[in-house]
XYZ file of N, CA, C and O in Angstrom:
380
model
N 0.746 -1.249 0.114
C -0.089 -0.059 -0.034
C 0.689 1.322 0.164
O 0.396 2.303 -0.646
N 2.072 1.251 0.717
C 2.872 2.538 0.706
C 3.393 2.773 -0.608
O 3.232 4.004 -1.086
N 3.551 1.896 -1.609
C 3.901 2.076 -2.885
C 2.998 2.700 -3.727
O 2.890 3.640 -4.488
N 1.791 2.105 -3.410
C 0.486 2.670 -4.126
C 0.281 3.900 -3.780
O -0.026 4.842 -4.664
N 0.380 4.252 -2.577
C -0.157 5.520 -2.175
C 1.068 6.567 -2.537
O 0.606 7.714 -3.186
N 2.174 6.055 -2.864
C 3.333 7.200 -3.380
C 2.972 7.464 -4.784
O 2.889 8.575 -5.215
N 2.331 6.531 -5.500
C 2.194 6.933 -6.977
C 0.683 7.636 -7.013
O 0.705 8.431 -7.828
N -0.260 7.293 -6.038
C -1.388 8.144 -5.990
C -1.305 9.561 -5.780
O -1.707 10.446 -6.322
N -0.329 9.862 -5.005
C 0.301 11.077 -4.402
C 0.416 11.865 -5.773
O 0.173 13.256 -5.860
N 1.214 11.153 -6.582
C 1.878 11.901 -7.766
C 0.584 12.351 -8.630
O 0.903 13.472 -9.237
N -0.596 11.724 -8.551
C -1.778 12.138 -9.534
C -1.500 12.071 -10.884
O -2.329 12.699 -11.714
N -0.727 11.330 -11.291
C -0.039 10.973 -12.741
C -0.795 9.782 -13.439
O -0.492 9.568 -14.421
N -1.438 8.960 -12.932
C -1.776 7.536 -13.003
C -3.447 7.346 -13.047
O -4.087 7.960 -12.238
N -3.994 6.911 -14.189
C -5.245 6.516 -14.308
C -5.763 5.394 -13.533
O -6.963 5.203 -13.077
N -4.882 4.523 -13.057
C -5.005 3.385 -12.263
C -3.709 2.854 -11.752
O -2.594 3.069 -12.231
N -3.805 2.396 -10.652
C -2.521 1.706 -10.014
C -2.796 0.124 -10.092
O -3.835 -0.319 -9.336
N -1.774 -0.669 -10.248
C -2.031 -2.143 -10.038
C -1.101 -2.655 -9.061
O 0.239 -2.461 -9.225
N -1.514 -3.397 -8.111
C -0.661 -3.683 -6.982
C -0.569 -5.568 -7.245
O -1.694 -6.154 -7.200
N 0.809 -5.923 -7.620
C 0.873 -7.556 -7.720
C 1.662 -7.876 -6.656
O 2.827 -7.370 -6.167
N 1.491 -9.210 -6.177
C 2.454 -9.896 -5.297
C 1.857 -11.034 -4.893
O 0.868 -11.460 -5.211
N 2.395 -11.535 -3.670
C 2.041 -12.953 -3.338
C 2.375 -13.177 -1.737
O 3.456 -12.831 -1.564
N 1.380 -13.521 -1.233
C 1.504 -13.775 0.082
C 1.269 -15.416 0.264
O 0.449 -16.131 0.087
N 2.375 -16.256 0.838
C 2.280 -17.454 0.805
C 2.043 -18.120 2.340
O 2.902 -17.429 3.090
N 1.267 -18.813 2.775
C 1.023 -19.288 4.117
C 2.222 -19.812 4.731
O 2.763 -20.558 4.189
N 2.519 -19.403 6.020
C 3.522 -19.984 6.664
C 3.263 -20.980 7.953
O 1.927 -21.367 7.842
N 3.662 -20.992 8.705
C 3.387 -21.719 10.128
C 2.399 -21.091 11.071
O 2.105 -21.563 12.166
N 2.293 -19.604 10.803
C 1.565 -18.724 11.800
C 0.342 -18.166 11.081
O 0.186 -18.223 9.797
N -0.405 -17.358 11.976
C -1.429 -16.705 11.568
C -1.001 -15.488 10.767
O -1.891 -14.712 10.001
N 0.233 -15.133 10.785
C 0.693 -13.947 10.206
C 0.432 -13.693 8.754
O 0.211 -12.550 8.283
N 0.172 -14.882 8.117
C -0.148 -14.707 6.695
C -1.478 -14.173 6.534
O -1.529 -13.137 5.603
N -2.535 -14.427 7.346
C -3.861 -13.764 7.160
C -3.500 -12.521 7.154
O -4.446 -11.476 6.689
N -3.044 -12.160 8.662
C -2.791 -10.575 8.823
C -2.106 -9.871 7.826
O -2.740 -8.534 7.385
N -1.216 -10.147 7.117
C -0.437 -9.568 6.069
C -1.421 -9.341 4.962
O -1.661 -8.277 4.394
N -1.955 -10.405 4.351
C -2.959 -10.266 3.413
C -4.094 -9.217 3.440
O -4.634 -8.635 2.709
N -4.739 -9.638 4.648
C -5.907 -8.651 5.196
C -5.619 -6.943 5.183
O -6.045 -6.279 4.532
N -4.311 -6.819 5.850
C -3.994 -5.248 5.966
C -3.325 -4.942 4.525
O -3.710 -3.828 4.333
N -2.839 -5.810 3.857
C -2.579 -5.293 2.347
C -3.957 -4.905 1.548
O -4.083 -4.022 0.861
N -4.940 -5.799 1.455
C -6.080 -5.500 0.950
C -6.956 -4.025 1.463
O -7.371 -3.202 0.819
N -6.812 -3.891 2.790
C -7.490 -2.831 3.373
C -6.632 -1.504 3.074
O -7.222 -0.548 2.738
N -5.193 -1.845 3.011
C -4.293 -0.408 2.669
C -4.520 -0.043 1.176
O -4.788 0.984 0.990
N -4.555 -1.027 0.296
C -4.838 -0.713 -1.043
C -6.334 0.088 -1.295
O -6.439 1.084 -1.928
N -7.190 -0.696 -0.667
C -8.666 0.305 -0.406
C -8.654 1.567 -0.170
O -9.133 2.447 -0.904
N -7.821 1.609 0.864
C -7.708 2.980 1.481
C -7.101 3.990 0.560
O -7.459 5.009 0.437
N -6.265 3.440 -0.050
C -5.417 4.633 -0.995
C -6.378 4.898 -2.199
O -6.571 5.884 -2.580
N -7.101 3.786 -2.491
C -8.149 4.050 -3.819
C -9.009 5.187 -3.315
O -9.377 6.128 -4.203
N -9.741 4.956 -2.080
C -10.812 5.876 -1.716
C -10.102 7.259 -1.269
O -10.791 8.279 -1.839
N -9.113 7.336 -0.816
C -8.438 8.432 -0.353
C -8.063 9.307 -1.567
O -8.245 10.756 -1.461
N -7.601 8.680 -2.629
C -7.152 9.483 -3.769
C -7.942 9.346 -4.969
O -7.594 9.955 -6.027
N -8.932 8.728 -4.971
C -9.775 8.508 -6.048
C -9.382 8.041 -7.203
O -9.633 8.459 -8.305
N -8.569 7.184 -7.247
C -7.875 6.481 -8.243
C -7.884 4.835 -7.983
O -8.161 4.432 -7.079
N -8.402 4.191 -9.288
C -8.737 2.846 -9.042
C -7.420 2.100 -8.520
O -6.326 2.377 -9.510
N -7.216 1.529 -7.450
C -5.987 0.516 -7.095
C -6.529 -0.783 -7.020
O -7.341 -1.373 -6.253
N -5.803 -1.399 -8.179
C -6.426 -2.988 -8.342
C -5.682 -3.641 -7.600
O -4.293 -3.845 -7.462
N -6.324 -4.823 -6.831
C -5.729 -5.763 -6.121
C -5.107 -7.001 -6.728
O -6.205 -7.848 -6.749
N -3.972 -7.181 -6.995
C -3.675 -8.270 -7.485
C -2.680 -9.167 -6.750
O -1.818 -9.913 -7.202
N -2.858 -9.169 -5.546
C -2.207 -9.875 -4.536
C -2.589 -11.296 -4.371
O -3.875 -11.430 -4.002
N -1.776 -12.395 -4.589
C -2.150 -13.636 -4.280
C -2.038 -13.897 -3.019
O -1.087 -13.685 -2.243
N -3.024 -14.749 -2.520
C -2.921 -15.180 -0.908
C -2.948 -16.951 -1.267
O -4.063 -17.261 -1.336
N -1.707 -17.645 -1.189
C -1.954 -18.886 -1.535
C -1.165 -19.720 -0.394
O -0.550 -19.361 0.461
N -1.639 -21.005 -0.234
C -0.965 -21.993 0.581
C 0.293 -22.443 0.257
O 1.229 -22.660 1.001
N 0.666 -22.740 -1.113
C 2.024 -22.953 -1.527
C 2.451 -22.445 -2.985
O 1.568 -21.742 -3.487
N 3.700 -22.235 -3.081
C 3.972 -21.639 -4.026
C 3.649 -22.255 -5.474
O 3.250 -21.232 -6.416
N 3.340 -23.275 -5.550
C 2.738 -23.992 -6.734
C 1.469 -23.448 -6.974
O 0.988 -23.217 -8.016
N 0.580 -23.299 -5.985
C -0.793 -22.534 -6.185
C -0.684 -21.045 -6.790
O -1.407 -20.724 -7.711
N 0.528 -20.397 -6.374
C 0.783 -18.983 -7.008
C 1.081 -19.251 -8.588
O 0.557 -18.360 -9.368
N 1.902 -20.343 -8.816
C 2.295 -20.282 -10.155
C 1.082 -20.631 -10.994
O 1.127 -20.111 -12.219
N 0.313 -21.469 -10.630
C -0.949 -21.946 -11.464
C -1.772 -20.430 -11.642
O -2.684 -20.654 -12.690
N -1.991 -19.598 -10.670
C -2.560 -18.342 -10.768
C -1.967 -17.255 -11.545
O -2.683 -16.210 -11.733
N -0.822 -17.339 -11.839
C 0.059 -16.194 -12.443
C 0.634 -16.657 -13.763
O 1.684 -16.554 -13.919
N -0.482 -17.331 -14.458
C 0.002 -17.700 -15.856
C 0.076 -19.152 -16.217
O 0.417 -19.517 -17.240
N -0.559 -19.847 -15.124
C -0.433 -21.272 -15.369
C -1.843 -21.861 -15.757
O -2.705 -21.088 -16.211
N -2.221 -22.844 -15.161
C -3.444 -23.590 -15.458
C -4.944 -22.725 -14.910
O -5.841 -23.143 -15.736
N -4.784 -22.055 -14.239
C -5.800 -21.079 -13.677
C -5.794 -19.848 -14.281
O -6.300 -18.984 -13.388
N -5.259 -19.381 -15.394
C -5.170 -18.150 -16.048
C -3.945 -17.334 -15.530
O -3.132 -17.874 -14.799
N -4.258 -16.030 -15.624
C -3.272 -15.056 -15.112
C -3.803 -13.895 -14.370
O -4.258 -13.146 -15.017
N -3.624 -13.965 -13.101
C -4.248 -13.067 -12.336
C -3.847 -11.545 -12.535
O -4.463 -10.583 -12.609
N -2.232 -11.352 -12.932
C -1.794 -10.044 -13.208
C -2.543 -9.616 -14.563
O -2.959 -8.305 -14.527
N -2.783 -10.483 -15.417
C -3.513 -9.902 -16.825
C -4.855 -9.437 -16.560
O -5.697 -8.434 -17.068
N -5.577 -10.169 -15.633
C -7.011 -10.402 -15.197
C -7.141 -8.538 -14.325
O -8.035 -7.678 -14.620
N -6.287 -8.510 -13.705
C -6.190 -7.287 -12.904
C -5.645 -6.031 -13.968
O -6.690 -4.826 -13.640
N -4.999 -6.128 -14.618
C -4.670 -5.340 -15.620
C -5.962 -4.919 -16.449
O -6.198 -3.522 -16.551
N -6.501 -5.602 -16.984
C -7.727 -5.473 -17.685
C -8.833 -4.561 -16.676
O -9.617 -3.797 -17.376
N -8.920 -5.260 -15.589
C -9.773 -4.428 -14.645
C -9.574 -3.078 -14.546
O -10.372 -2.053 -14.344
N -8.225 -2.840 -14.271
C -7.805 -1.499 -14.188
C -8.213 -0.570 -15.130
O -8.662 0.549 -15.048
N -7.858 -0.881 -16.554
C -8.298 -0.203 -17.571
C -9.834 0.073 -17.757
O -10.317 1.093 -18.078
N -10.515 -0.983 -17.325
C -12.039 -0.809 -17.485
C -12.320 0.543 -16.393
O -13.326 1.296 -16.851
N -11.781 0.081 -15.093
C -12.200 1.213 -14.241
C -11.693 2.318 -14.549
O -12.354 3.554 -14.275
N -10.643 2.660 -15.175
C -10.214 3.960 -15.652
C -11.125 4.711 -16.500
O -11.431 5.910 -16.456
N -11.487 3.569 -17.346
C -12.250 4.157 -18.645
C -13.915 4.504 -17.850
O -14.344 5.644 -18.290
N -14.392 3.810 -17.044
C -15.587 4.033 -16.417
C -15.702 5.304 -15.538
O -16.495 6.274 -15.785
N -14.470 5.604 -14.777
C -14.395 6.667 -14.066
C -14.295 8.165 -14.812
O -14.749 9.125 -14.696
N -13.756 8.203 -16.208
C -13.648 9.162 -17.202
C -15.282 9.307 -17.393
O -15.393 10.672 -18.080
N -16.056 8.551 -17.605
C -17.411 8.657 -18.226
C -18.131 9.141 -17.216
O -19.252 9.713 -17.351
N -18.024 9.056 -15.821
C -18.910 9.467 -14.848
C -18.753 10.932 -14.497
O -17.825 11.605 -14.653
N -19.985 11.562 -14.194
C -19.869 12.946 -13.832
C -19.008 13.261 -12.719
O -18.802 12.469 -11.697
């Protein structure tokens, strides 16, 4: 979220895309990190009125991330990029 906020502050972007991955470990820390990341990205979007697309994967194993990042379950990055374009275009059309 802090990197997304820095981009949003500049005011030069029609949308911001956050990509990354949180892999479950042995503690509840995984859920905390994933949840706070989502909340932070939403806050940036609402505070700066720019679409901030959450492309953060929260997975059990590295193999799960691989299948969601261009493997057999599609490409989450591509999906998020297309959503960012759609949101930027929508906001241009709204009063």
